[in-house]
Short mmCIF file of C-alpha atoms and ligand atoms in Angstrom, two decimals:
data_model
loop_
_atom_site.label_atom_id
_atom_site.label_comp_id
_atom_site.label_asym_id
_atom_site.label_seq_id
_atom_site.Cartn_x
_atom_site.Cartn_y
_atom_site.Cartn_z
CA MET A 1 -7.58 -2.72 -29.49
CA ARG A 2 -8.87 -4.98 -26.72
CA ILE A 3 -7.35 -4.73 -23.26
CA ALA A 4 -7.36 -7.40 -20.55
CA LEU A 5 -6.63 -6.21 -17.01
CA VAL A 6 -5.36 -9.08 -14.85
CA GLY A 7 -5.80 -8.45 -11.10
CA LEU A 8 -8.56 -6.03 -10.12
CA GLY A 9 -7.41 -4.68 -6.77
CA TYR A 10 -6.54 -1.16 -5.64
CA VAL A 11 -4.41 -0.69 -8.75
CA GLY A 12 -6.12 -2.82 -11.39
CA LEU A 13 -9.70 -1.66 -10.97
CA PRO A 14 -9.23 2.12 -11.32
CA LEU A 15 -6.98 1.47 -14.30
CA ALA A 16 -9.52 -0.90 -15.86
CA ALA A 17 -12.21 1.73 -15.37
CA ALA A 18 -10.02 4.43 -16.98
CA PHE A 19 -9.29 2.22 -20.00
CA GLY A 20 -12.89 1.01 -20.07
CA LYS A 21 -14.12 4.51 -20.84
CA VAL A 22 -12.19 4.49 -24.11
CA TYR A 23 -11.34 0.92 -25.16
CA GLU A 24 -12.99 -2.48 -25.01
CA THR A 25 -11.60 -3.68 -21.67
CA ILE A 26 -12.09 -6.92 -19.81
CA GLY A 27 -11.18 -7.12 -16.14
CA PHE A 28 -10.03 -10.55 -14.98
CA ASP A 29 -9.55 -11.65 -11.38
CA ILE A 30 -9.25 -15.08 -9.74
CA ASN A 31 -11.41 -13.85 -6.86
CA GLU A 32 -14.91 -14.76 -8.03
CA ALA A 33 -16.60 -12.92 -5.17
CA ARG A 34 -14.83 -9.74 -6.25
CA ILE A 35 -16.00 -10.24 -9.86
CA GLU A 36 -19.59 -10.77 -8.67
CA GLU A 37 -19.46 -7.58 -6.60
CA LEU A 38 -17.98 -5.56 -9.45
CA ARG A 39 -20.67 -6.80 -11.82
CA ARG A 40 -23.20 -5.48 -9.30
CA GLY A 41 -21.34 -2.15 -9.27
CA TYR A 42 -19.75 -2.50 -5.83
CA ASP A 43 -16.03 -1.92 -5.23
CA ARG A 44 -15.04 -3.18 -1.78
CA THR A 45 -11.78 -1.20 -1.84
CA LEU A 46 -13.95 1.94 -1.98
CA GLU A 47 -11.69 3.42 -4.65
CA LEU A 48 -14.57 3.70 -7.15
CA THR A 49 -18.24 4.48 -6.66
CA THR A 50 -21.04 2.66 -8.49
CA GLU A 51 -21.41 5.76 -10.66
CA GLN A 52 -17.73 5.74 -11.60
CA LEU A 53 -17.96 2.06 -12.51
CA LYS A 54 -20.97 2.81 -14.71
CA GLU A 55 -19.02 5.51 -16.55
CA ALA A 56 -16.66 2.79 -17.84
CA THR A 57 -19.17 1.68 -20.44
CA LYS A 58 -16.73 -0.57 -22.32
CA LEU A 59 -15.55 -2.44 -19.22
CA SER A 60 -16.74 -5.95 -18.37
CA PHE A 61 -15.63 -8.41 -15.68
CA THR A 62 -14.75 -12.09 -15.71
CA ALA A 63 -13.20 -14.84 -13.62
CA SER A 64 -12.81 -17.06 -16.65
CA LEU A 65 -9.52 -17.21 -18.49
CA ASP A 66 -11.27 -18.06 -21.75
CA ASP A 67 -12.80 -14.58 -21.81
CA ILE A 68 -9.44 -12.80 -22.05
CA ARG A 69 -8.06 -14.75 -25.02
CA SER A 70 -9.35 -12.20 -27.51
CA ALA A 71 -7.32 -9.36 -25.94
CA ASN A 72 -4.19 -8.01 -27.62
CA ILE A 73 -2.95 -5.92 -24.69
CA TYR A 74 -2.58 -7.62 -21.30
CA ILE A 75 -1.96 -5.51 -18.21
CA ILE A 76 -0.95 -7.37 -15.05
CA SER A 77 -1.55 -5.74 -11.67
CA VAL A 78 -1.43 -8.55 -9.12
CA PRO A 79 0.11 -8.33 -5.63
CA THR A 80 3.86 -8.54 -5.08
CA PRO A 81 4.23 -9.27 -1.35
CA VAL A 82 7.17 -10.59 0.68
CA ASP A 83 7.25 -13.93 2.50
CA GLN A 84 7.92 -14.35 6.23
CA HIS A 85 11.66 -14.02 5.58
CA LYS A 86 11.05 -10.69 3.80
CA ASN A 87 12.01 -12.15 0.45
CA PRO A 88 9.91 -11.30 -2.63
CA ASP A 89 7.02 -13.70 -3.07
CA LEU A 90 6.50 -13.75 -6.83
CA THR A 91 3.79 -16.45 -6.72
CA PRO A 92 0.85 -14.22 -7.81
CA LEU A 93 2.97 -12.56 -10.49
CA LEU A 94 4.21 -15.84 -11.93
CA LYS A 95 0.74 -17.41 -11.78
CA ALA A 96 -0.75 -14.40 -13.57
CA SER A 97 2.05 -14.70 -16.16
CA GLN A 98 1.10 -18.37 -16.65
CA SER A 99 -2.53 -17.40 -17.21
CA VAL A 100 -1.61 -14.67 -19.67
CA GLY A 101 0.90 -17.02 -21.36
CA LYS A 102 -1.96 -19.45 -22.05
CA ALA A 103 -4.06 -16.68 -23.60
CA LEU A 104 -1.29 -14.89 -25.50
CA GLY A 105 -1.43 -14.51 -29.28
CA GLN A 106 0.82 -13.32 -32.07
CA GLY A 107 1.77 -9.62 -31.78
CA ASP A 108 0.28 -9.17 -28.28
CA ILE A 109 1.81 -6.90 -25.66
CA VAL A 110 2.00 -7.78 -21.94
CA ILE A 111 2.44 -4.78 -19.64
CA TYR A 112 3.35 -5.30 -16.00
CA GLU A 113 2.13 -2.76 -13.44
CA SER A 114 3.05 -4.63 -10.24
CA THR A 115 5.98 -3.25 -8.24
CA VAL A 116 9.04 -5.46 -8.73
CA TYR A 117 12.84 -5.31 -8.65
CA PRO A 118 14.80 -4.29 -11.75
CA GLY A 119 15.07 -7.28 -14.05
CA CYS A 120 11.98 -9.12 -12.82
CA THR A 121 9.86 -8.61 -15.96
CA GLU A 122 12.48 -9.83 -18.41
CA GLU A 123 14.26 -12.41 -16.22
CA ASP A 124 11.39 -13.94 -14.23
CA CYS A 125 8.14 -13.26 -16.10
CA VAL A 126 9.12 -13.41 -19.77
CA PRO A 127 10.38 -17.05 -19.57
CA ILE A 128 6.98 -18.07 -18.12
CA LEU A 129 5.14 -16.19 -20.87
CA GLU A 130 7.30 -17.93 -23.48
CA ARG A 131 6.84 -21.37 -21.91
CA PHE A 132 3.05 -21.16 -21.61
CA SER A 133 2.43 -19.48 -24.95
CA GLY A 134 5.00 -21.32 -27.05
CA LEU A 135 5.79 -17.88 -28.53
CA LYS A 136 9.10 -16.04 -28.73
CA PHE A 137 9.73 -12.81 -26.82
CA ASN A 138 10.32 -9.71 -28.95
CA VAL A 139 9.50 -11.73 -32.05
CA ASP A 140 5.95 -13.04 -31.49
CA PHE A 141 4.98 -11.02 -28.43
CA PHE A 142 6.32 -8.00 -26.53
CA CYS A 143 6.41 -6.58 -23.04
CA GLY A 144 6.08 -3.27 -21.29
CA TYR A 145 6.39 -2.08 -17.73
CA SER A 146 4.45 0.84 -16.34
CA PRO A 147 4.46 1.16 -12.55
CA GLU A 148 1.46 2.47 -10.68
CA ARG A 149 1.69 5.46 -8.36
CA ILE A 150 -1.82 5.68 -6.93
CA ASN A 151 -2.34 6.28 -3.25
CA PRO A 152 -5.30 4.33 -1.79
CA GLY A 153 -7.98 6.54 -0.25
CA ASP A 154 -6.66 9.63 -2.09
CA LYS A 155 -9.53 11.00 -4.16
CA GLU A 156 -7.41 13.83 -5.54
CA HIS A 157 -4.40 12.01 -7.01
CA THR A 158 -6.37 9.46 -9.00
CA VAL A 159 -4.96 7.27 -11.76
CA SER A 160 -5.44 9.66 -14.70
CA LYS A 161 -4.12 12.62 -12.71
CA ILE A 162 -0.73 11.09 -11.90
CA ARG A 163 2.08 11.27 -14.43
CA LYS A 164 2.96 7.73 -15.43
CA VAL A 165 6.29 6.12 -16.27
CA THR A 166 6.12 3.77 -19.25
CA SER A 167 8.57 1.46 -21.01
CA GLY A 168 8.73 -1.28 -23.59
CA SER A 169 10.85 -4.23 -24.67
CA THR A 170 11.79 -2.55 -27.98
CA PRO A 171 11.85 1.16 -28.92
CA GLU A 172 8.69 0.71 -31.06
CA ILE A 173 6.82 -1.10 -28.31
CA ALA A 174 7.95 1.51 -25.76
CA GLN A 175 6.32 4.14 -28.00
CA GLN A 176 3.13 2.08 -28.38
CA VAL A 177 2.90 1.54 -24.63
CA ASP A 178 3.52 5.23 -24.02
CA ASP A 179 0.84 6.23 -26.56
CA LEU A 180 -1.62 3.84 -24.96
CA TYR A 181 -1.20 5.37 -21.49
CA LYS A 182 -1.04 8.89 -22.87
CA SER A 183 -4.53 8.37 -24.25
CA ILE A 184 -6.02 7.99 -20.75
CA ILE A 185 -3.56 9.77 -18.41
CA THR A 186 -4.31 13.48 -18.51
CA ALA A 187 -1.22 14.24 -16.39
CA GLY A 188 0.97 12.82 -19.18
CA THR A 189 3.59 10.10 -19.30
CA TYR A 190 7.35 9.67 -19.06
CA LYS A 191 8.89 7.13 -21.40
CA ALA A 192 11.79 5.47 -19.57
CA SER A 193 14.79 4.24 -21.54
CA SER A 194 14.20 0.57 -20.68
CA ILE A 195 11.96 -1.78 -18.70
CA LYS A 196 14.69 -2.15 -16.04
CA VAL A 197 14.89 1.63 -15.61
CA ALA A 198 11.11 1.84 -15.15
CA GLU A 199 11.15 -1.05 -12.66
CA ALA A 200 14.01 0.54 -10.71
CA ALA A 201 12.35 3.97 -10.73
CA LYS A 202 9.23 2.63 -9.03
CA VAL A 203 11.04 0.62 -6.38
CA ILE A 204 13.29 3.55 -5.44
CA GLU A 205 10.37 6.00 -5.16
CA ASN A 206 8.98 3.94 -2.32
CA SER A 207 12.38 3.08 -0.85
CA GLN A 208 13.25 6.78 -0.73
CA ARG A 209 10.03 7.47 1.16
CA ASP A 210 10.75 4.62 3.58
CA ILE A 211 14.25 5.93 4.33
CA ASN A 212 13.05 9.50 4.79
CA ILE A 213 10.41 8.36 7.27
CA ALA A 214 13.01 6.17 9.01
CA PHE A 215 15.15 9.26 9.49
CA VAL A 216 12.39 11.24 11.22
CA ASN A 217 11.41 8.15 13.21
CA GLU A 218 14.99 7.91 14.44
CA LEU A 219 14.86 11.60 15.36
CA SER A 220 11.73 10.84 17.34
CA LEU A 221 13.56 8.07 19.25
CA ILE A 222 16.42 10.47 20.06
CA PHE A 223 14.27 13.47 20.97
CA GLY A 224 11.91 11.22 22.96
CA LYS A 225 14.85 10.38 25.24
CA MET A 226 15.71 14.07 25.56
CA GLY A 227 12.17 15.24 26.28
CA ILE A 228 12.08 17.38 23.13
CA ASP A 229 8.89 17.44 21.05
CA THR A 230 9.81 16.10 17.59
CA SER A 231 6.90 17.87 15.84
CA ASP A 232 8.09 21.19 17.23
CA VAL A 233 11.61 20.47 15.95
CA LEU A 234 10.33 19.47 12.50
CA GLU A 235 8.18 22.58 12.32
CA ALA A 236 11.16 24.77 13.15
CA ALA A 237 13.50 22.97 10.72
CA GLY A 238 10.75 23.05 8.06
CA THR A 239 11.13 26.79 7.77
CA LYS A 240 14.25 26.13 5.68
CA TRP A 241 13.41 26.02 1.95
CA ASN A 242 14.98 22.61 1.30
CA PHE A 243 14.05 20.74 4.48
CA LEU A 244 11.89 17.74 3.55
CA PRO A 245 8.52 17.65 5.33
CA PHE A 246 8.40 14.02 6.50
CA ARG A 247 6.61 13.04 9.72
CA PRO A 248 7.35 10.16 12.07
CA GLY A 249 4.92 7.23 12.13
CA LEU A 250 4.23 3.58 11.50
CA VAL A 251 5.20 2.36 8.03
CA GLY A 252 2.83 -0.36 6.92
CA GLY A 253 0.80 -1.37 3.91
CA HIS A 254 2.02 -3.40 1.02
CA CYS A 255 4.08 -0.74 -0.74
CA ILE A 256 6.40 1.45 1.35
CA GLY A 257 7.15 -1.24 3.94
CA VAL A 258 7.55 -3.99 1.36
CA ASP A 259 9.05 -2.60 -1.84
CA PRO A 260 12.49 -1.82 -0.34
CA TYR A 261 12.89 -5.58 0.28
CA TYR A 262 12.50 -6.17 -3.46
CA LEU A 263 15.42 -3.85 -4.09
CA THR A 264 17.58 -5.28 -1.28
CA TYR A 265 16.83 -8.85 -2.42
CA LYS A 266 18.06 -8.03 -5.91
CA ALA A 267 21.10 -6.20 -4.52
CA GLU A 268 22.03 -9.22 -2.34
CA SER A 269 21.60 -11.55 -5.30
CA ILE A 270 24.28 -9.63 -7.20
CA GLY A 271 26.65 -9.49 -4.23
CA TYR A 272 25.94 -6.07 -2.75
CA HIS A 273 24.74 -5.94 0.85
CA PRO A 274 22.57 -2.86 1.29
CA GLN A 275 23.08 -0.94 4.51
CA VAL A 276 21.11 2.30 4.41
CA ILE A 277 17.93 0.73 3.01
CA LEU A 278 17.83 -2.12 5.51
CA SER A 279 18.69 -0.01 8.52
CA GLY A 280 15.79 2.28 7.58
CA ARG A 281 13.53 -0.75 7.44
CA ARG A 282 14.69 -1.86 10.92
CA VAL A 283 13.96 1.54 12.44
CA ASN A 284 10.51 1.70 10.88
CA ASP A 285 9.63 -1.87 11.86
CA GLY A 286 10.45 -1.09 15.48
CA MET A 287 8.08 1.89 15.80
CA GLY A 288 4.99 -0.08 16.88
CA SER A 289 6.67 -1.57 19.92
CA TYR A 290 8.24 1.83 20.70
CA VAL A 291 4.78 3.47 20.74
CA ALA A 292 3.49 0.75 23.08
CA SER A 293 6.43 1.08 25.48
CA GLN A 294 6.21 4.89 25.51
CA THR A 295 2.50 4.63 26.33
CA VAL A 296 3.17 2.14 29.13
CA LYS A 297 5.86 4.43 30.62
CA LEU A 298 3.39 7.33 30.59
CA MET A 299 0.71 5.15 32.18
CA ILE A 300 3.09 4.19 34.99
CA LYS A 301 4.02 7.84 35.47
CA HIS A 302 0.33 8.71 35.76
CA GLY A 303 -0.16 6.02 38.43
CA ASN A 304 -1.92 3.42 36.28
CA ARG A 305 -1.62 -0.31 36.87
CA ILE A 306 -0.45 -1.92 33.62
CA ASP A 307 -1.56 -5.53 34.03
CA GLY A 308 -5.25 -5.58 33.04
CA ALA A 309 -5.28 -1.90 31.98
CA LYS A 310 -7.82 -1.01 29.31
CA VAL A 311 -6.20 0.53 26.26
CA LEU A 312 -8.11 1.85 23.27
CA VAL A 313 -6.33 1.99 19.91
CA LEU A 314 -7.90 4.25 17.30
CA GLY A 315 -7.37 2.86 13.80
CA ILE A 316 -6.18 -0.48 12.41
CA THR A 317 -5.90 0.29 8.68
CA PHE A 318 -2.38 0.84 7.36
CA LYS A 319 -3.20 4.45 6.53
CA GLU A 320 -5.89 7.06 6.96
CA ASN A 321 -9.26 7.22 5.19
CA CYS A 322 -9.00 3.84 3.47
CA PRO A 323 -10.16 0.31 4.42
CA ASP A 324 -6.88 -1.49 3.60
CA ILE A 325 -5.63 -3.39 6.67
CA ARG A 326 -2.90 -5.44 5.01
CA ASN A 327 0.50 -5.25 6.70
CA SER A 328 -0.79 -2.58 9.08
CA ARG A 329 1.87 -2.04 11.73
CA VAL A 330 -0.79 -0.99 14.25
CA ILE A 331 -0.90 -4.66 15.15
CA ASP A 332 2.64 -4.32 16.58
CA ILE A 333 1.27 -1.82 19.12
CA VAL A 334 -1.60 -4.17 19.99
CA ASP A 335 0.68 -7.21 20.36
CA GLU A 336 3.21 -5.37 22.49
CA LEU A 337 0.52 -3.97 24.81
CA ARG A 338 -0.96 -7.43 25.21
CA GLU A 339 2.46 -8.69 26.23
CA PHE A 340 2.38 -6.06 28.98
CA GLY A 341 -0.93 -7.63 30.09
CA CYS A 342 -3.17 -4.83 28.80
CA ALA A 343 -6.70 -5.44 27.52
CA VAL A 344 -6.67 -3.78 24.10
CA GLU A 345 -9.73 -2.59 22.18
CA VAL A 346 -9.35 -1.42 18.59
CA CYS A 347 -11.83 0.96 16.98
CA ASP A 348 -11.85 1.65 13.24
CA PRO A 349 -14.94 2.74 11.30
CA TRP A 350 -13.15 2.16 7.99
CA ALA A 351 -12.02 -1.43 8.49
CA ASN A 352 -14.08 -4.56 7.87
CA GLU A 353 -14.69 -6.66 11.02
CA ALA A 354 -14.42 -10.04 9.27
CA GLU A 355 -11.21 -9.06 7.45
CA VAL A 356 -9.63 -7.82 10.68
CA ALA A 357 -10.56 -11.04 12.51
CA HIS A 358 -9.19 -13.10 9.63
CA GLU A 359 -5.95 -11.16 9.18
CA TYR A 360 -5.16 -10.57 12.86
CA ASN A 361 -5.85 -13.77 14.73
CA GLY A 362 -9.49 -13.21 15.65
CA LEU A 363 -9.03 -9.56 16.71
CA LYS A 364 -12.49 -8.17 17.51
CA LEU A 365 -13.06 -4.75 16.02
CA THR A 366 -15.26 -1.94 17.32
CA LYS A 367 -16.71 -0.19 14.25
CA GLU A 368 -18.74 2.56 15.83
CA ILE A 369 -17.07 5.54 17.46
CA ALA A 370 -20.37 6.19 19.25
CA SER A 371 -20.17 2.85 21.07
CA LEU A 372 -16.88 3.71 22.82
CA LYS A 373 -17.37 4.08 26.58
CA ARG A 374 -16.46 7.56 27.76
CA GLY A 375 -14.02 7.83 30.63
CA SER A 376 -13.41 4.08 30.68
CA TYR A 377 -9.91 3.69 29.20
CA ASP A 378 -6.60 3.84 31.01
CA ALA A 379 -4.93 4.81 27.77
CA LEU A 380 -5.86 5.89 24.27
CA ILE A 381 -3.50 5.57 21.31
CA VAL A 382 -4.31 7.45 18.11
CA ALA A 383 -2.65 5.16 15.57
CA VAL A 384 -4.36 6.24 12.32
CA SER A 385 -5.52 9.76 11.43
CA HIS A 386 -8.91 8.99 9.84
CA LYS A 387 -10.84 12.24 9.28
CA LEU A 388 -13.74 10.57 11.11
CA PHE A 389 -11.73 10.65 14.36
CA ALA A 390 -11.85 14.44 14.37
CA GLU A 391 -15.22 14.26 16.16
CA ILE A 392 -13.56 12.52 19.13
CA LYS A 393 -12.55 14.39 22.26
CA PRO A 394 -9.62 12.18 23.30
CA ARG A 395 -9.59 13.27 26.95
CA SER A 396 -13.28 12.41 27.33
CA LEU A 397 -12.57 8.75 26.55
CA VAL A 398 -9.84 8.18 29.13
CA SER A 399 -10.17 8.02 32.92
CA GLU A 400 -9.01 10.90 35.09
CA ASN A 401 -5.39 9.72 35.18
CA GLY A 402 -5.64 8.11 31.75
CA VAL A 403 -3.04 8.70 29.05
CA VAL A 404 -3.41 9.83 25.44
CA PHE A 405 -0.62 8.99 22.98
CA ASP A 406 -0.92 10.48 19.52
CA VAL A 407 1.18 8.63 16.92
CA LYS A 408 0.08 10.90 14.07
CA GLY A 409 0.03 14.30 15.75
CA PHE A 410 -3.68 14.33 14.91
CA PHE A 411 -5.00 16.13 17.99
CA ASP A 412 -3.84 19.37 19.48
CA LYS A 413 -0.72 19.01 21.60
CA SER A 414 -2.66 20.27 24.65
CA GLU A 415 -5.02 17.26 24.48
CA VAL A 416 -2.35 14.55 24.49
CA ASP A 417 0.30 13.28 26.90
CA GLY A 418 2.73 11.95 24.35
CA ARG A 419 3.34 11.83 20.63
CA LEU A 420 6.01 10.66 18.21
N1 LIG B 1 -2.24 -0.36 -3.53
C1 LIG B 1 -1.42 0.59 -3.89
O1 LIG B 1 -1.49 1.72 -3.42
C2 LIG B 1 -0.34 0.41 -4.91
C3 LIG B 1 0.26 1.53 -5.47
C4 LIG B 1 1.23 1.37 -6.42
C5 LIG B 1 1.61 0.10 -6.78
N2 LIG B 1 1.04 -1.00 -6.21
C6 LIG B 1 1.47 -2.31 -6.67
O2 LIG B 1 0.48 -2.81 -7.56
C7 LIG B 1 0.36 -4.23 -7.43
C8 LIG B 1 -1.07 -4.60 -7.10
O3 LIG B 1 -1.42 -4.04 -5.85
P1 LIG B 1 -2.91 -3.88 -5.35
O4 LIG B 1 -2.86 -2.98 -4.18
O5 LIG B 1 -3.81 -3.53 -6.48
O6 LIG B 1 -3.21 -5.37 -4.88
P2 LIG B 1 -4.62 -5.96 -4.44
O7 LIG B 1 -4.33 -7.07 -3.51
O8 LIG B 1 -5.54 -4.86 -4.04
O9 LIG B 1 -5.23 -6.57 -5.78
C9 LIG B 1 -4.67 -7.60 -6.47
C10 LIG B 1 -5.77 -8.37 -7.17
O10 LIG B 1 -5.13 -9.36 -7.95
C11 LIG B 1 -5.90 -10.55 -7.87
N3 LIG B 1 -5.04 -11.67 -8.23
C12 LIG B 1 -4.09 -12.29 -7.48
N4 LIG B 1 -3.50 -13.25 -8.20
C13 LIG B 1 -4.09 -13.25 -9.43
C14 LIG B 1 -3.92 -14.02 -10.61
N5 LIG B 1 -3.00 -14.98 -10.66
N6 LIG B 1 -4.70 -13.75 -11.67
C15 LIG B 1 -5.62 -12.77 -11.61
N7 LIG B 1 -5.84 -12.01 -10.52
C16 LIG B 1 -5.08 -12.26 -9.45
C17 LIG B 1 -6.41 -10.57 -6.45
O11 LIG B 1 -7.54 -11.40 -6.31
C18 LIG B 1 -6.71 -9.09 -6.21
O12 LIG B 1 -8.05 -8.76 -6.53
C19 LIG B 1 1.37 -4.63 -6.37
O13 LIG B 1 2.58 -4.95 -7.00
C20 LIG B 1 1.57 -3.35 -5.58
O14 LIG B 1 2.82 -3.32 -4.95
C21 LIG B 1 0.05 -0.88 -5.30
#
């Protein structure tokens, strides 16, 4: 068995390393710089250490398509983003399918790991594989779908420790795909009844999370108006055995805030107009500007001038303890504050300065917590709960009448003026 992993990002690399401990595995990515770094033992996503990469003794890396032709199992884990109209952008997935189509041989299996809508593998990807390989689906080659559930920055729930859903284009292939994953996933697998079921299962896991967070975010909007502390309410309600422990916050990244649009796109295409899913999305997308306006109201109450006020935002990554800044909704807070005329500084020890400047219109990042000027800010917003921020005394950074707004409920209630 020879496995080719196509797309070596947050999902592809840990998986390639897990397979590369057992099987001959070749990791392919179009990003040559990434391949160079991985060959040197450096993973810029910080998911794997040099040591962990070394443990995958049967794993090699390439940016050349020719090198993956000898594989008989292809696993595709490329991004599945949305475009500016929030429609699925299948470009990377279809391009990766083209590449694999060119390399595909008789009897090979192509397994998709990227998050998609139900039907995408068989309706959108398979025709490309057929066209570029000249082979016939379910006769000459086969497909599988096995969605990824990893959580970037989480060193506990790593790829082999998360139960994995598998599926295949025929019952025999489903079993083969399941056996393959079972051989590296210690937490076990779940063989879904079809590829569509596996695709749907993944997209609803994240949609469910999005809707649950939207619900508590909406509670925060209501209780904010009533002067009730939402965290206190959630703590009280959480004493009931079946109350779900979701917390309000920004919903960013390229999974939870994106995947529901894959489902709603598919629903619209078959004539159903989703209501609950999209209204949840709207609530969550509005939270950044809500945080900014709540902070500004508090600043006014505390006698601060808004135009020209210095505001420090702690965190720019889309979630805590990881360097991923893609689709971070912290930028909504920054943009809204700038519209109020505030001078905004962003500090994040996890994020990369060049990536932040590139992704967010030249935004200049402060990396070092130690370089923050004590007592100099009119407001401080804790947007991301990196463990590293625990060393900060929020009140020491703001001026005497300065305001601290804690999006994540990271600091003690007594140290902050407002929170979601
Ligand atoms: N990051 C997560 O936590 C997570 C969790 C579960 C599922 N997913 C899903 O997994 C998929 C991959 O996500 P990710 O976070 O690993 O993305 P990523 O952006 O970290 O990595 C994708 C990699 O694919 C490469 N790539 C792009 N087009 C390619 C092509 N045509 N051929 C070869 N390589 C190509 C990129 O250079 C990049 O290195 C997405 O569908 C995502 O929704 C992500």
